[in-house]
Tab-separated table of C-alpha atoms in Angstrom:
chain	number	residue	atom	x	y	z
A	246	UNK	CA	0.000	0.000	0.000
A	247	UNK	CA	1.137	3.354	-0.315
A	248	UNK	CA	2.007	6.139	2.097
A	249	UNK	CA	-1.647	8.111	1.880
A	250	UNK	CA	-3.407	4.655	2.402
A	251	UNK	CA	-1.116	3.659	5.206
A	252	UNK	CA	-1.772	6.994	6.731
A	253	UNK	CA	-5.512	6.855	6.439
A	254	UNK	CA	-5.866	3.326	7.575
A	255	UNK	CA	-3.670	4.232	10.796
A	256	UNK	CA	-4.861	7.751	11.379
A	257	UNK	CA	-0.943	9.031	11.446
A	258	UNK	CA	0.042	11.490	8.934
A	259	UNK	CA	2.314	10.624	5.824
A	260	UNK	CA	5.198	12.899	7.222
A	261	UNK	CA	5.262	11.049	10.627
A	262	UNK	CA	5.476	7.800	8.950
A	263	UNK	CA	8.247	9.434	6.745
A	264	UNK	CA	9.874	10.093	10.173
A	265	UNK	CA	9.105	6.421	11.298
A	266	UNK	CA	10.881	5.526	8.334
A	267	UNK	CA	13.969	7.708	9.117
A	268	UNK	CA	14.174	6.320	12.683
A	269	UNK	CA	14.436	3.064	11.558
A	270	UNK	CA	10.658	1.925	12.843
A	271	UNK	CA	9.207	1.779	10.117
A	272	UNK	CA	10.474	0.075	6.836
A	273	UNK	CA	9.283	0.661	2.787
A	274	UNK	CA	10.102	-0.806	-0.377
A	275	UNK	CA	10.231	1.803	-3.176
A	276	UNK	CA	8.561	0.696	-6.765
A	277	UNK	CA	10.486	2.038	-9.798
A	278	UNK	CA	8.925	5.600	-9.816
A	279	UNK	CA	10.420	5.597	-6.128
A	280	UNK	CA	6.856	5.737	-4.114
A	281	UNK	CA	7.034	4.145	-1.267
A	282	UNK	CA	5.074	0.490	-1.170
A	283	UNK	CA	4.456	-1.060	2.690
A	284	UNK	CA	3.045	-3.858	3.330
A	285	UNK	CA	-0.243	-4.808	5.326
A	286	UNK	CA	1.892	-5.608	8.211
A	287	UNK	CA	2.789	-1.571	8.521
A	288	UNK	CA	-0.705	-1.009	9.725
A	289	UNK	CA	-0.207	-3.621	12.970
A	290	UNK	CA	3.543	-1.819	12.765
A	291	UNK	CA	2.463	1.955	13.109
A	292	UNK	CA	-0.155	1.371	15.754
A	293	UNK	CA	2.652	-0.911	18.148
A	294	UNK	CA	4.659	2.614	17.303
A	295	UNK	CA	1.990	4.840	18.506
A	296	UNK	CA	1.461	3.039	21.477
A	297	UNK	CA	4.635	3.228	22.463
A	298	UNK	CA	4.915	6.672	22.106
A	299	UNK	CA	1.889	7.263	23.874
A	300	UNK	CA	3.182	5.041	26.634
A	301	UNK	CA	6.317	7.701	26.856
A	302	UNK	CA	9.438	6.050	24.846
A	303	UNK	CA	11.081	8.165	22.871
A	304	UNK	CA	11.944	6.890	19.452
A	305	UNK	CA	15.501	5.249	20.074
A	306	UNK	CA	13.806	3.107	22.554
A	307	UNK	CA	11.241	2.091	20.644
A	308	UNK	CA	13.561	0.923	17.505
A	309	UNK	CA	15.235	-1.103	20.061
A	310	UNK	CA	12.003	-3.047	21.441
A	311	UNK	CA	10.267	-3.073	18.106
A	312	UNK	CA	12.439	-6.152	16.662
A	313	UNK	CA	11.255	-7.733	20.644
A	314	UNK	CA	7.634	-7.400	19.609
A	315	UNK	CA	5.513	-9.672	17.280
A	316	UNK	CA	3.303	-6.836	15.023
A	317	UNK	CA	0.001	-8.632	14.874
A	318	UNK	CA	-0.454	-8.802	18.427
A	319	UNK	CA	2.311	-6.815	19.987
A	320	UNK	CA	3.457	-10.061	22.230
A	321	UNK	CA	7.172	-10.260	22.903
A	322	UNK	CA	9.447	-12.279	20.621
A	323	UNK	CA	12.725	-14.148	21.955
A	324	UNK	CA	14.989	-11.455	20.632
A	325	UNK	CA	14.701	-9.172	24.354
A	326	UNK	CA	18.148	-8.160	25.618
A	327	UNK	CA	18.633	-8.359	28.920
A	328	UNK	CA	20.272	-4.403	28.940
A	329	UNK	CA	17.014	-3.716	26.647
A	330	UNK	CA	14.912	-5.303	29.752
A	331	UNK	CA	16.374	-3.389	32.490
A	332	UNK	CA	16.557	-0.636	29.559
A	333	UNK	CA	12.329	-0.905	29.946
A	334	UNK	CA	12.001	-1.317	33.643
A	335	UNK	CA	13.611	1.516	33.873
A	336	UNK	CA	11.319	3.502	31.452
A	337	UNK	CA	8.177	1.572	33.447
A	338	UNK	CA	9.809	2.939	36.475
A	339	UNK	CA	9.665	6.108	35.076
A	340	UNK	CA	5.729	6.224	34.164
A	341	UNK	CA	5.162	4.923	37.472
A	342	UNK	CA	6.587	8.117	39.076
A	343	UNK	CA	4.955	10.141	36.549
A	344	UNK	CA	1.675	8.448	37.087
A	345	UNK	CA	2.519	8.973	41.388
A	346	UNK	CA	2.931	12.797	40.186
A	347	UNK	CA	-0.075	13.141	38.095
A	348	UNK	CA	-2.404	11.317	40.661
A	349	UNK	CA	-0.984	13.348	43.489
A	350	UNK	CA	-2.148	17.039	41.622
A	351	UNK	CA	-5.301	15.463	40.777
A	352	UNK	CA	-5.950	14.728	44.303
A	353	UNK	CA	-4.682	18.797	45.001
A	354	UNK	CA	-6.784	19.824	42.442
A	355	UNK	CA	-9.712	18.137	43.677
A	356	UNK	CA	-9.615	19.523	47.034
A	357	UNK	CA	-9.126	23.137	45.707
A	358	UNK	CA	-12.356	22.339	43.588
A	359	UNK	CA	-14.238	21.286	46.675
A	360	UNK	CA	-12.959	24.553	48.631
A	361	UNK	CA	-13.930	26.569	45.799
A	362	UNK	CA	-17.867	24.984	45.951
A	363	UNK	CA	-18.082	25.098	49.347
């Protein structure tokens, strides 16, 4: 499929997967007239990429645990390094305390809402 197809189907727009691309995520063949062509695994492919950056990895991270993950259903493969593990528990430990932070100026915010009403 090509670019504007990939980017429809996904929802991501044809310069991020360009940037995909350049990162090393994301892979294309190129047909003769030099379009790119990816195949109908790059749809499973971008949305394990958006995920991840939703879940906070930058992109050198992610082209190191993309090659541990299967694309159809995101499971791991048997390719995980064990510096790429403690690599991720280090990034989960990360979320964690961002999550702790988040939670704790919800909880603020709450209570300055219930001053506020009274």
């Amino acid at each position: 499929m090509r670019i504007g197809e990939l980017a429809r189907r996904t929802g991501v727009s044809e310069r991020s997967l360009r940037y995909y691309e350049q990162q090393g995520l994301l892979a294309a063949e190129r047909t003769p007239g030099g379009h790119r062509e990816y195949p109908e695994a790059a749809v499973d492919r971008v949305i394990r990429i958006q995920e991840l950056y939703a879940a906070g990895l930058c992109s050198s991270k992610i082209a190191q645990l993309l090659p541990c993950m299967r694309d159809g259903d995101g499971g791991p493969s048997a390719v995980a390094t064990p510096k790429l593990v403690a690599d991720l528990t280090a990034e989960r430990a990360r979320i964690d305390r961002t999550i702790a932070e988040l939670l704790r100026s919800r909880s603020t915010l709450d209570e300055v809402i219930d001053a506020a009403r009274g």
